[in-house]
mmCIF file with all atom_site columns, C-alpha atoms in Angstrom:
data_model
loop_
_atom_site.group_PDB
_atom_site.id
_atom_site.type_symbol
_atom_site.label_atom_id
_atom_site.label_alt_id
_atom_site.label_comp_id
_atom_site.label_asym_id
_atom_site.label_entity_id
_atom_site.label_seq_id
_atom_site.pdbx_PDB_ins_code
_atom_site.Cartn_x
_atom_site.Cartn_y
_atom_site.Cartn_z
_atom_site.occupancy
_atom_site.B_iso_or_equiv
_atom_site.pdbx_formal_charge
_atom_site.auth_seq_id
_atom_site.auth_comp_id
_atom_site.auth_asym_id
_atom_site.auth_atom_id
_atom_site.pdbx_PDB_model_num
ATOM 1   C CA . UNK A 1 1   ? -3.442  4.549   14.486  1.00 84.00 ? 1392 UNK A CA 1
ATOM 2   C CA . UNK A 1 2   ? -0.154  5.416   16.193  1.00 83.00 ? 1393 UNK A CA 1
ATOM 3   C CA . UNK A 1 3   ? -0.876  2.956   19.000  1.00 84.00 ? 1394 UNK A CA 1
ATOM 4   C CA . UNK A 1 4   ? -1.616  0.256   16.416  1.00 86.00 ? 1395 UNK A CA 1
ATOM 5   C CA . UNK A 1 5   ? 1.563   1.145   14.492  1.00 86.00 ? 1396 UNK A CA 1
ATOM 6   C CA . UNK A 1 6   ? 3.701   0.926   17.619  1.00 84.00 ? 1397 UNK A CA 1
ATOM 7   C CA . UNK A 1 7   ? 2.299   -2.537  18.351  1.00 85.00 ? 1398 UNK A CA 1
ATOM 8   C CA . UNK A 1 8   ? 3.501   -3.774  14.926  1.00 87.00 ? 1399 UNK A CA 1
ATOM 9   C CA . UNK A 1 9   ? 7.157   -3.159  15.870  1.00 83.00 ? 1400 UNK A CA 1
ATOM 10  C CA . UNK A 1 10  ? 8.056   -1.374  12.602  1.00 81.00 ? 1401 UNK A CA 1
ATOM 11  C CA . UNK A 1 11  ? 10.642  1.404   12.350  1.00 84.00 ? 1402 UNK A CA 1
ATOM 12  C CA . UNK A 1 12  ? 8.226   3.942   10.862  1.00 91.00 ? 1403 UNK A CA 1
ATOM 13  C CA . UNK A 1 13  ? 4.605   4.659   10.095  1.00 94.00 ? 1404 UNK A CA 1
ATOM 14  C CA . UNK A 1 14  ? 3.535   6.151   6.771   1.00 95.00 ? 1405 UNK A CA 1
ATOM 15  C CA . UNK A 1 15  ? 0.181   7.912   6.644   1.00 94.00 ? 1406 UNK A CA 1
ATOM 16  C CA . UNK A 1 16  ? -1.308  7.860   3.123   1.00 92.00 ? 1407 UNK A CA 1
ATOM 17  C CA . UNK A 1 17  ? -3.969  10.554  2.869   1.00 90.00 ? 1408 UNK A CA 1
ATOM 18  C CA . UNK A 1 18  ? -6.488  11.353  0.100   1.00 87.00 ? 1409 UNK A CA 1
ATOM 19  C CA . UNK A 1 19  ? -5.547  15.018  -0.386  1.00 86.00 ? 1410 UNK A CA 1
ATOM 20  C CA . UNK A 1 20  ? -2.725  17.472  0.281   1.00 89.00 ? 1411 UNK A CA 1
ATOM 21  C CA . UNK A 1 21  ? -5.022  19.377  2.640   1.00 89.00 ? 1412 UNK A CA 1
ATOM 22  C CA . UNK A 1 22  ? -5.746  16.340  4.841   1.00 87.00 ? 1413 UNK A CA 1
ATOM 23  C CA . UNK A 1 23  ? -2.058  15.347  4.780   1.00 90.00 ? 1414 UNK A CA 1
ATOM 24  C CA . UNK A 1 24  ? -0.950  18.811  5.915   1.00 89.00 ? 1415 UNK A CA 1
ATOM 25  C CA . UNK A 1 25  ? -3.585  18.901  8.657   1.00 88.00 ? 1416 UNK A CA 1
ATOM 26  C CA . UNK A 1 26  ? -2.580  15.493  10.012  1.00 88.00 ? 1417 UNK A CA 1
ATOM 27  C CA . UNK A 1 27  ? 1.158   16.302  9.901   1.00 88.00 ? 1418 UNK A CA 1
ATOM 28  C CA . UNK A 1 28  ? 0.489   19.339  12.074  1.00 86.00 ? 1419 UNK A CA 1
ATOM 29  C CA . UNK A 1 29  ? -1.278  17.103  14.609  1.00 86.00 ? 1420 UNK A CA 1
ATOM 30  C CA . UNK A 1 30  ? 1.218   14.201  14.787  1.00 85.00 ? 1421 UNK A CA 1
ATOM 31  C CA . UNK A 1 31  ? 4.402   16.237  14.291  1.00 80.00 ? 1422 UNK A CA 1
ATOM 32  C CA . UNK A 1 32  ? 5.761   13.957  11.581  1.00 81.00 ? 1423 UNK A CA 1
ATOM 33  C CA . UNK A 1 33  ? 7.442   14.655  8.289   1.00 89.00 ? 1424 UNK A CA 1
ATOM 34  C CA . UNK A 1 34  ? 5.291   15.846  5.414   1.00 90.00 ? 1425 UNK A CA 1
ATOM 35  C CA . UNK A 1 35  ? 5.617   15.302  1.681   1.00 90.00 ? 1426 UNK A CA 1
ATOM 36  C CA . UNK A 1 36  ? 3.376   16.292  -1.218  1.00 88.00 ? 1427 UNK A CA 1
ATOM 37  C CA . UNK A 1 37  ? 3.650   18.654  -4.167  1.00 84.00 ? 1428 UNK A CA 1
ATOM 38  C CA . UNK A 1 38  ? 3.061   21.770  -2.062  1.00 85.00 ? 1429 UNK A CA 1
ATOM 39  C CA . UNK A 1 39  ? 4.780   20.644  1.158   1.00 86.00 ? 1430 UNK A CA 1
ATOM 40  C CA . UNK A 1 40  ? 7.808   22.917  0.660   1.00 86.00 ? 1431 UNK A CA 1
ATOM 41  C CA . UNK A 1 41  ? 5.623   25.781  1.878   1.00 80.00 ? 1432 UNK A CA 1
ATOM 42  C CA . UNK A 1 42  ? 5.070   23.953  5.187   1.00 82.00 ? 1433 UNK A CA 1
ATOM 43  C CA . UNK A 1 43  ? 8.396   22.275  6.053   1.00 83.00 ? 1434 UNK A CA 1
ATOM 44  C CA . UNK A 1 44  ? 12.144  22.993  5.871   1.00 85.00 ? 1435 UNK A CA 1
ATOM 45  C CA . UNK A 1 45  ? 14.220  21.583  2.979   1.00 88.00 ? 1436 UNK A CA 1
ATOM 46  C CA . UNK A 1 46  ? 16.137  18.908  4.932   1.00 89.00 ? 1437 UNK A CA 1
ATOM 47  C CA . UNK A 1 47  ? 13.010  17.523  6.586   1.00 87.00 ? 1438 UNK A CA 1
ATOM 48  C CA . UNK A 1 48  ? 11.144  17.677  3.278   1.00 89.00 ? 1439 UNK A CA 1
ATOM 49  C CA . UNK A 1 49  ? 13.817  15.579  1.541   1.00 90.00 ? 1440 UNK A CA 1
ATOM 50  C CA . UNK A 1 50  ? 13.809  13.003  4.351   1.00 90.00 ? 1441 UNK A CA 1
ATOM 51  C CA . UNK A 1 51  ? 10.016  12.832  4.199   1.00 91.00 ? 1442 UNK A CA 1
ATOM 52  C CA . UNK A 1 52  ? 10.137  12.455  0.419   1.00 92.00 ? 1443 UNK A CA 1
ATOM 53  C CA . UNK A 1 53  ? 12.229  9.298   0.807   1.00 92.00 ? 1444 UNK A CA 1
ATOM 54  C CA . UNK A 1 54  ? 10.156  7.885   3.693   1.00 93.00 ? 1445 UNK A CA 1
ATOM 55  C CA . UNK A 1 55  ? 13.104  8.118   6.108   1.00 92.00 ? 1446 UNK A CA 1
ATOM 56  C CA . UNK A 1 56  ? 11.498  9.699   9.184   1.00 92.00 ? 1447 UNK A CA 1
ATOM 57  C CA . UNK A 1 57  ? 9.768   7.730   11.972  1.00 92.00 ? 1448 UNK A CA 1
ATOM 58  C CA . UNK A 1 58  ? 6.436   9.330   10.992  1.00 93.00 ? 1449 UNK A CA 1
ATOM 59  C CA . UNK A 1 59  ? 5.773   10.387  7.398   1.00 94.00 ? 1450 UNK A CA 1
ATOM 60  C CA . UNK A 1 60  ? 2.512   11.936  6.225   1.00 93.00 ? 1451 UNK A CA 1
ATOM 61  C CA . UNK A 1 61  ? 1.992   11.928  2.478   1.00 93.00 ? 1452 UNK A CA 1
ATOM 62  C CA . UNK A 1 62  ? -0.659  11.428  -0.189  1.00 92.00 ? 1453 UNK A CA 1
ATOM 63  C CA . UNK A 1 63  ? -1.586  7.962   -1.422  1.00 91.00 ? 1454 UNK A CA 1
ATOM 64  C CA . UNK A 1 64  ? -0.228  8.602   -4.930  1.00 91.00 ? 1455 UNK A CA 1
ATOM 65  C CA . UNK A 1 65  ? 3.280   9.047   -3.483  1.00 93.00 ? 1456 UNK A CA 1
ATOM 66  C CA . UNK A 1 66  ? 3.077   5.632   -1.808  1.00 93.00 ? 1457 UNK A CA 1
ATOM 67  C CA . UNK A 1 67  ? 1.842   4.094   -5.066  1.00 92.00 ? 1458 UNK A CA 1
ATOM 68  C CA . UNK A 1 68  ? 4.819   5.616   -6.902  1.00 92.00 ? 1459 UNK A CA 1
ATOM 69  C CA . UNK A 1 69  ? 7.160   3.689   -4.602  1.00 93.00 ? 1460 UNK A CA 1
ATOM 70  C CA . UNK A 1 70  ? 5.904   0.477   -6.232  1.00 90.00 ? 1461 UNK A CA 1
ATOM 71  C CA . UNK A 1 71  ? 7.014   1.556   -9.718  1.00 89.00 ? 1462 UNK A CA 1
ATOM 72  C CA . UNK A 1 72  ? 10.798  1.412   -9.216  1.00 87.00 ? 1463 UNK A CA 1
ATOM 73  C CA . UNK A 1 73  ? 11.205  3.991   -11.993 1.00 90.00 ? 1464 UNK A CA 1
ATOM 74  C CA . UNK A 1 74  ? 13.932  6.041   -10.320 1.00 92.00 ? 1465 UNK A CA 1
ATOM 75  C CA . UNK A 1 75  ? 16.586  5.708   -7.640  1.00 93.00 ? 1466 UNK A CA 1
ATOM 76  C CA . UNK A 1 76  ? 14.322  7.681   -5.301  1.00 92.00 ? 1467 UNK A CA 1
ATOM 77  C CA . UNK A 1 77  ? 11.484  5.189   -5.804  1.00 93.00 ? 1468 UNK A CA 1
ATOM 78  C CA . UNK A 1 78  ? 13.885  2.308   -5.030  1.00 94.00 ? 1469 UNK A CA 1
ATOM 79  C CA . UNK A 1 79  ? 14.819  4.041   -1.758  1.00 94.00 ? 1470 UNK A CA 1
ATOM 80  C CA . UNK A 1 80  ? 11.181  4.693   -0.979  1.00 93.00 ? 1471 UNK A CA 1
ATOM 81  C CA . UNK A 1 81  ? 10.301  1.051   -1.605  1.00 94.00 ? 1472 UNK A CA 1
ATOM 82  C CA . UNK A 1 82  ? 13.068  -0.168  0.712   1.00 93.00 ? 1473 UNK A CA 1
ATOM 83  C CA . UNK A 1 83  ? 11.820  2.116   3.484   1.00 93.00 ? 1474 UNK A CA 1
ATOM 84  C CA . UNK A 1 84  ? 8.210   1.222   2.744   1.00 93.00 ? 1475 UNK A CA 1
ATOM 85  C CA . UNK A 1 85  ? 9.059   -2.450  3.256   1.00 92.00 ? 1476 UNK A CA 1
ATOM 86  C CA . UNK A 1 86  ? 10.224  -1.627  6.797   1.00 90.00 ? 1477 UNK A CA 1
ATOM 87  C CA . UNK A 1 87  ? 7.152   0.423   7.705   1.00 93.00 ? 1478 UNK A CA 1
ATOM 88  C CA . UNK A 1 88  ? 3.499   0.173   8.547   1.00 94.00 ? 1479 UNK A CA 1
ATOM 89  C CA . UNK A 1 89  ? 1.012   2.079   6.389   1.00 94.00 ? 1480 UNK A CA 1
ATOM 90  C CA . UNK A 1 90  ? -2.127  3.842   7.548   1.00 92.00 ? 1481 UNK A CA 1
ATOM 91  C CA . UNK A 1 91  ? -4.662  4.828   4.873   1.00 89.00 ? 1482 UNK A CA 1
ATOM 92  C CA . UNK A 1 92  ? -7.020  7.320   6.457   1.00 85.00 ? 1483 UNK A CA 1
ATOM 93  C CA . UNK A 1 93  ? -10.305 8.857   5.242   1.00 82.00 ? 1484 UNK A CA 1
ATOM 94  C CA . UNK A 1 94  ? -10.794 5.987   2.783   1.00 79.00 ? 1485 UNK A CA 1
ATOM 95  C CA . UNK A 1 95  ? -14.354 7.074   1.998   1.00 77.00 ? 1486 UNK A CA 1
ATOM 96  C CA . UNK A 1 96  ? -13.004 10.344  0.531   1.00 77.00 ? 1487 UNK A CA 1
ATOM 97  C CA . UNK A 1 97  ? -11.327 8.641   -2.455  1.00 79.00 ? 1488 UNK A CA 1
ATOM 98  C CA . UNK A 1 98  ? -12.977 8.540   -5.870  1.00 79.00 ? 1489 UNK A CA 1
ATOM 99  C CA . UNK A 1 99  ? -13.495 5.244   -7.743  1.00 78.00 ? 1490 UNK A CA 1
ATOM 100 C CA . UNK A 1 100 ? -10.159 5.486   -9.576  1.00 83.00 ? 1491 UNK A CA 1
ATOM 101 C CA . UNK A 1 101 ? -8.082  6.036   -6.434  1.00 82.00 ? 1492 UNK A CA 1
ATOM 102 C CA . UNK A 1 102 ? -10.065 3.404   -4.530  1.00 80.00 ? 1493 UNK A CA 1
ATOM 103 C CA . UNK A 1 103 ? -9.039  0.944   -7.243  1.00 82.00 ? 1494 UNK A CA 1
ATOM 104 C CA . UNK A 1 104 ? -5.415  1.991   -6.725  1.00 83.00 ? 1495 UNK A CA 1
ATOM 105 C CA . UNK A 1 105 ? -5.809  1.579   -2.963  1.00 84.00 ? 1496 UNK A CA 1
ATOM 106 C CA . UNK A 1 106 ? -6.920  -2.008  -3.530  1.00 84.00 ? 1497 UNK A CA 1
ATOM 107 C CA . UNK A 1 107 ? -3.795  -2.623  -5.657  1.00 85.00 ? 1498 UNK A CA 1
ATOM 108 C CA . UNK A 1 108 ? -1.663  -1.007  -2.958  1.00 88.00 ? 1499 UNK A CA 1
ATOM 109 C CA . UNK A 1 109 ? -3.262  -3.215  -0.299  1.00 88.00 ? 1500 UNK A CA 1
ATOM 110 C CA . UNK A 1 110 ? -2.460  -6.376  -2.281  1.00 88.00 ? 1501 UNK A CA 1
ATOM 111 C CA . UNK A 1 111 ? 1.126   -5.200  -2.849  1.00 90.00 ? 1502 UNK A CA 1
ATOM 112 C CA . UNK A 1 112 ? 1.623   -4.410  0.845   1.00 91.00 ? 1503 UNK A CA 1
ATOM 113 C CA . UNK A 1 113 ? 0.227   -7.828  1.760   1.00 89.00 ? 1504 UNK A CA 1
ATOM 114 C CA . UNK A 1 114 ? 2.690   -9.465  -0.643  1.00 90.00 ? 1505 UNK A CA 1
ATOM 115 C CA . UNK A 1 115 ? 5.711   -7.794  0.988   1.00 90.00 ? 1506 UNK A CA 1
ATOM 116 C CA . UNK A 1 116 ? 4.182   -8.325  4.440   1.00 90.00 ? 1507 UNK A CA 1
ATOM 117 C CA . UNK A 1 117 ? 3.763   -4.659  5.340   1.00 92.00 ? 1508 UNK A CA 1
ATOM 118 C CA . UNK A 1 118 ? 1.011   -4.239  7.959   1.00 91.00 ? 1509 UNK A CA 1
ATOM 119 C CA . UNK A 1 119 ? -1.534  -1.672  6.818   1.00 91.00 ? 1510 UNK A CA 1
ATOM 120 C CA . UNK A 1 120 ? -4.582  -0.137  8.385   1.00 89.00 ? 1511 UNK A CA 1
ATOM 121 C CA . UNK A 1 121 ? -7.537  1.330   6.484   1.00 84.00 ? 1512 UNK A CA 1
ATOM 122 C CA . UNK A 1 122 ? -9.536  3.861   8.495   1.00 83.00 ? 1513 UNK A CA 1
ATOM 123 C CA . UNK A 1 123 ? -12.913 5.367   7.693   1.00 78.00 ? 1514 UNK A CA 1
ATOM 124 C CA . UNK A 1 124 ? -16.141 6.333   9.363   1.00 72.00 ? 1515 UNK A CA 1
ATOM 125 C CA . UNK A 1 125 ? -18.148 4.417   6.752   1.00 70.00 ? 1516 UNK A CA 1
ATOM 126 C CA . UNK A 1 126 ? -17.443 2.322   3.677   1.00 68.00 ? 1517 UNK A CA 1
ATOM 127 C CA . UNK A 1 127 ? -19.585 0.396   1.189   1.00 67.00 ? 1518 UNK A CA 1
ATOM 128 C CA . UNK A 1 128 ? -19.470 -3.301  2.050   1.00 69.00 ? 1519 UNK A CA 1
ATOM 129 C CA . UNK A 1 129 ? -18.462 -4.151  -1.527  1.00 68.00 ? 1520 UNK A CA 1
ATOM 130 C CA . UNK A 1 130 ? -15.355 -1.978  -1.208  1.00 67.00 ? 1521 UNK A CA 1
ATOM 131 C CA . UNK A 1 131 ? -14.485 -3.518  2.152   1.00 68.00 ? 1522 UNK A CA 1
ATOM 132 C CA . UNK A 1 132 ? -14.726 -6.983  0.580   1.00 68.00 ? 1523 UNK A CA 1
ATOM 133 C CA . UNK A 1 133 ? -12.355 -5.950  -2.231  1.00 66.00 ? 1524 UNK A CA 1
ATOM 134 C CA . UNK A 1 134 ? -9.939  -4.210  0.133   1.00 62.00 ? 1525 UNK A CA 1
ATOM 135 C CA . UNK A 1 135 ? -9.769  -7.231  2.409   1.00 60.00 ? 1526 UNK A CA 1
ATOM 136 C CA . UNK A 1 136 ? -9.601  -9.833  -0.367  1.00 56.00 ? 1527 UNK A CA 1
ATOM 137 C CA . UNK A 1 137 ? -6.105  -10.759 0.810   1.00 47.00 ? 1528 UNK A CA 1
ATOM 138 C CA . UNK A 1 138 ? -5.739  -13.001 3.847   1.00 43.00 ? 1529 UNK A CA 1
ATOM 139 C CA . UNK A 1 139 ? -6.251  -10.892 6.970   1.00 40.00 ? 1530 UNK A CA 1
ATOM 140 C CA . UNK A 1 140 ? -5.361  -11.815 10.522  1.00 37.00 ? 1531 UNK A CA 1
ATOM 141 C CA . UNK A 1 141 ? -7.345  -10.179 13.315  1.00 36.00 ? 1532 UNK A CA 1
ATOM 142 C CA . UNK A 1 142 ? -5.718  -9.396  16.632  1.00 38.00 ? 1533 UNK A CA 1
ATOM 143 C CA . UNK A 1 143 ? -7.612  -10.450 19.738  1.00 37.00 ? 1534 UNK A CA 1
ATOM 144 C CA . UNK A 1 144 ? -8.244  -7.191  21.571  1.00 38.00 ? 1535 UNK A CA 1
ATOM 145 C CA . UNK A 1 145 ? -9.188  -9.038  24.767  1.00 38.00 ? 1536 UNK A CA 1
ATOM 146 C CA . UNK A 1 146 ? -5.986  -11.063 25.040  1.00 43.00 ? 1537 UNK A CA 1
ATOM 147 C CA . UNK A 1 147 ? -4.599  -10.935 28.574  1.00 44.00 ? 1538 UNK A CA 1
ATOM 148 C CA . UNK A 1 148 ? -7.780  -9.411  29.976  1.00 44.00 ? 1539 UNK A CA 1
ATOM 149 C CA . UNK A 1 149 ? -11.378 -10.505 30.261  1.00 44.00 ? 1540 UNK A CA 1
ATOM 150 C CA . UNK A 1 150 ? -12.660 -6.974  30.907  1.00 45.00 ? 1541 UNK A CA 1
ATOM 151 C CA . UNK A 1 151 ? -14.281 -6.824  27.473  1.00 44.00 ? 1542 UNK A CA 1
ATOM 152 C CA . UNK A 1 152 ? -14.579 -10.501 26.641  1.00 49.00 ? 1543 UNK A CA 1
ATOM 153 C CA . UNK A 1 153 ? -17.365 -11.422 24.219  1.00 48.00 ? 1544 UNK A CA 1
ATOM 154 C CA . UNK A 1 154 ? -19.760 -13.763 26.014  1.00 49.00 ? 1545 UNK A CA 1
ATOM 155 C CA . UNK A 1 155 ? -22.052 -14.654 23.140  1.00 51.00 ? 1546 UNK A CA 1
ATOM 156 C CA . UNK A 1 156 ? -22.817 -13.827 19.541  1.00 50.00 ? 1547 UNK A CA 1
ATOM 157 C CA . UNK A 1 157 ? -26.269 -14.046 17.996  1.00 51.00 ? 1548 UNK A CA 1
ATOM 158 C CA . UNK A 1 158 ? -27.584 -13.365 14.510  1.00 53.00 ? 1549 UNK A CA 1
ATOM 159 C CA . UNK A 1 159 ? -30.028 -10.479 14.326  1.00 50.00 ? 1550 UNK A CA 1
ATOM 160 C CA . UNK A 1 160 ? -32.451 -10.699 11.427  1.00 55.00 ? 1551 UNK A CA 1
ATOM 161 C CA . UNK A 1 161 ? -32.952 -7.679  9.171   1.00 57.00 ? 1552 UNK A CA 1
ATOM 162 C CA . UNK A 1 162 ? -36.432 -6.451  9.794   1.00 59.00 ? 1553 UNK A CA 1
ATOM 163 C CA . UNK A 1 163 ? -38.686 -5.492  6.891   1.00 63.00 ? 1554 UNK A CA 1
ATOM 164 C CA . UNK A 1 164 ? -40.162 -2.115  7.797   1.00 66.00 ? 1555 UNK A CA 1
ATOM 165 C CA . UNK A 1 165 ? -43.506 -1.269  6.185   1.00 73.00 ? 1556 UNK A CA 1
ATOM 166 C CA . UNK A 1 166 ? -43.813 2.116   4.479   1.00 78.00 ? 1557 UNK A CA 1
ATOM 167 C CA . UNK A 1 167 ? -46.632 4.306   5.848   1.00 75.00 ? 1558 UNK A CA 1
ATOM 168 C CA . UNK A 1 168 ? -49.522 4.769   3.391   1.00 79.00 ? 1559 UNK A CA 1
ATOM 169 C CA . UNK A 1 169 ? -49.172 8.543   3.690   1.00 80.00 ? 1560 UNK A CA 1
ATOM 170 C CA . UNK A 1 170 ? -45.720 8.351   2.107   1.00 82.00 ? 1561 UNK A CA 1
ATOM 171 C CA . UNK A 1 171 ? -46.957 6.458   -0.953  1.00 78.00 ? 1562 UNK A CA 1
ATOM 172 C CA . UNK A 1 172 ? -49.751 8.980   -1.448  1.00 81.00 ? 1563 UNK A CA 1
ATOM 173 C CA . UNK A 1 173 ? -47.756 12.166  -0.801  1.00 84.00 ? 1564 UNK A CA 1
ATOM 174 C CA . UNK A 1 174 ? -46.468 14.368  -3.609  1.00 85.00 ? 1565 UNK A CA 1
ATOM 175 C CA . UNK A 1 175 ? -43.172 14.741  -1.726  1.00 86.00 ? 1566 UNK A CA 1
ATOM 176 C CA . UNK A 1 176 ? -41.907 12.810  1.276   1.00 87.00 ? 1567 UNK A CA 1
ATOM 177 C CA . UNK A 1 177 ? -38.697 12.232  3.217   1.00 88.00 ? 1568 UNK A CA 1
ATOM 178 C CA . UNK A 1 178 ? -38.249 9.146   5.369   1.00 88.00 ? 1569 UNK A CA 1
ATOM 179 C CA . UNK A 1 179 ? -35.583 9.410   8.061   1.00 88.00 ? 1570 UNK A CA 1
ATOM 180 C CA . UNK A 1 180 ? -34.348 6.043   9.356   1.00 86.00 ? 1571 UNK A CA 1
ATOM 181 C CA . UNK A 1 181 ? -31.984 5.472   12.255  1.00 83.00 ? 1572 UNK A CA 1
ATOM 182 C CA . UNK A 1 182 ? -30.012 2.627   10.615  1.00 84.00 ? 1573 UNK A CA 1
ATOM 183 C CA . UNK A 1 183 ? -28.694 2.042   7.105   1.00 85.00 ? 1574 UNK A CA 1
ATOM 184 C CA . UNK A 1 184 ? -30.422 -1.347  6.909   1.00 84.00 ? 1575 UNK A CA 1
ATOM 185 C CA . UNK A 1 185 ? -33.758 0.209   7.815   1.00 86.00 ? 1576 UNK A CA 1
ATOM 186 C CA . UNK A 1 186 ? -33.274 2.958   5.215   1.00 89.00 ? 1577 UNK A CA 1
ATOM 187 C CA . UNK A 1 187 ? -32.594 0.308   2.552   1.00 89.00 ? 1578 UNK A CA 1
ATOM 188 C CA . UNK A 1 188 ? -35.677 -1.600  3.697   1.00 87.00 ? 1579 UNK A CA 1
ATOM 189 C CA . UNK A 1 189 ? -37.855 1.506   3.292   1.00 88.00 ? 1580 UNK A CA 1
ATOM 190 C CA . UNK A 1 190 ? -36.372 2.210   -0.138  1.00 90.00 ? 1581 UNK A CA 1
ATOM 191 C CA . UNK A 1 191 ? -37.038 -1.306  -1.414  1.00 88.00 ? 1582 UNK A CA 1
ATOM 192 C CA . UNK A 1 192 ? -40.590 -1.240  -0.050  1.00 87.00 ? 1583 UNK A CA 1
ATOM 193 C CA . UNK A 1 193 ? -41.525 1.981   -1.845  1.00 86.00 ? 1584 UNK A CA 1
ATOM 194 C CA . UNK A 1 194 ? -43.537 1.259   -4.972  1.00 83.00 ? 1585 UNK A CA 1
ATOM 195 C CA . UNK A 1 195 ? -43.104 4.711   -6.527  1.00 82.00 ? 1586 UNK A CA 1
ATOM 196 C CA . UNK A 1 196 ? -40.420 5.241   -9.184  1.00 82.00 ? 1587 UNK A CA 1
ATOM 197 C CA . UNK A 1 197 ? -39.256 8.759   -8.268  1.00 87.00 ? 1588 UNK A CA 1
ATOM 198 C CA . UNK A 1 198 ? -37.289 7.770   -5.198  1.00 90.00 ? 1589 UNK A CA 1
ATOM 199 C CA . UNK A 1 199 ? -33.710 8.106   -3.980  1.00 94.00 ? 1590 UNK A CA 1
ATOM 200 C CA . UNK A 1 200 ? -31.700 6.370   -1.278  1.00 94.00 ? 1591 UNK A CA 1
ATOM 201 C CA . UNK A 1 201 ? -29.037 8.325   0.594   1.00 93.00 ? 1592 UNK A CA 1
ATOM 202 C CA . UNK A 1 202 ? -26.924 7.200   3.543   1.00 90.00 ? 1593 UNK A CA 1
ATOM 203 C CA . UNK A 1 203 ? -23.397 7.362   4.932   1.00 80.00 ? 1594 UNK A CA 1
ATOM 204 C CA . UNK A 1 204 ? -22.077 4.177   3.351   1.00 82.00 ? 1595 UNK A CA 1
ATOM 205 C CA . UNK A 1 205 ? -22.058 5.615   -0.151  1.00 84.00 ? 1596 UNK A CA 1
ATOM 206 C CA . UNK A 1 206 ? -18.671 6.866   -1.322  1.00 80.00 ? 1597 UNK A CA 1
ATOM 207 C CA . UNK A 1 207 ? -18.255 10.611  -1.777  1.00 77.00 ? 1598 UNK A CA 1
ATOM 208 C CA . UNK A 1 208 ? -18.643 10.562  -5.605  1.00 84.00 ? 1599 UNK A CA 1
ATOM 209 C CA . UNK A 1 209 ? -21.840 8.514   -5.239  1.00 87.00 ? 1600 UNK A CA 1
ATOM 210 C CA . UNK A 1 210 ? -23.163 10.935  -2.640  1.00 86.00 ? 1601 UNK A CA 1
ATOM 211 C CA . UNK A 1 211 ? -22.599 13.837  -5.058  1.00 88.00 ? 1602 UNK A CA 1
ATOM 212 C CA . UNK A 1 212 ? -24.512 12.059  -7.825  1.00 91.00 ? 1603 UNK A CA 1
ATOM 213 C CA . UNK A 1 213 ? -27.392 11.230  -5.479  1.00 92.00 ? 1604 UNK A CA 1
ATOM 214 C CA . UNK A 1 214 ? -27.505 14.794  -4.141  1.00 92.00 ? 1605 UNK A CA 1
ATOM 215 C CA . UNK A 1 215 ? -27.766 16.124  -7.715  1.00 92.00 ? 1606 UNK A CA 1
ATOM 216 C CA . UNK A 1 216 ? -30.634 13.740  -8.440  1.00 90.00 ? 1607 UNK A CA 1
ATOM 217 C CA . UNK A 1 217 ? -32.446 14.729  -5.251  1.00 90.00 ? 1608 UNK A CA 1
ATOM 218 C CA . UNK A 1 218 ? -32.134 18.403  -6.192  1.00 90.00 ? 1609 UNK A CA 1
ATOM 219 C CA . UNK A 1 219 ? -33.579 17.622  -9.624  1.00 89.00 ? 1610 UNK A CA 1
ATOM 220 C CA . UNK A 1 220 ? -36.475 15.787  -7.987  1.00 86.00 ? 1611 UNK A CA 1
#
């Protein structure tokens, strides 16, 4: 993320994290300023104030603090907004947000696009529907192979989604677990199962959805 931020040529990078815990952990790794409601226990007063106003070259905060900068409610939020407009924003651990905050992240993404602030969303996995919403604004993709053909793409081909048959033993069993090595294959198994008491679980569900599915599996 820092390499990407440096390539954008902005004066600062703001990391917007889902929780105070993740923000504090990241600030310890990157050595930047830290601001959230409990940050005064981790950082000296002068650095805390500078972080609060997004003044330092690297600021680690929680996503709600970045959203507040859009409100313009106070003089501090006006200062934050001015510094935000001269920054790049990295939103990390996107899959950890609940539905409400994910909705706010989408609003933030549209606002940052409007004021032409480059922003990077990072996550191990995300539901495709959320990715579509997050990237609804016009997005330009950098060519990673520019200036070098070391990793040039030679060809692209469409790979069909295979329909995997469910073993008869699974349909007949009182209890069964099917482990699949891809999300698409797991979905294929799930759709092929004719029994009603079934559950689908994989990494592309958001954390709140995973919790609901886990509860249902335990009930089953």
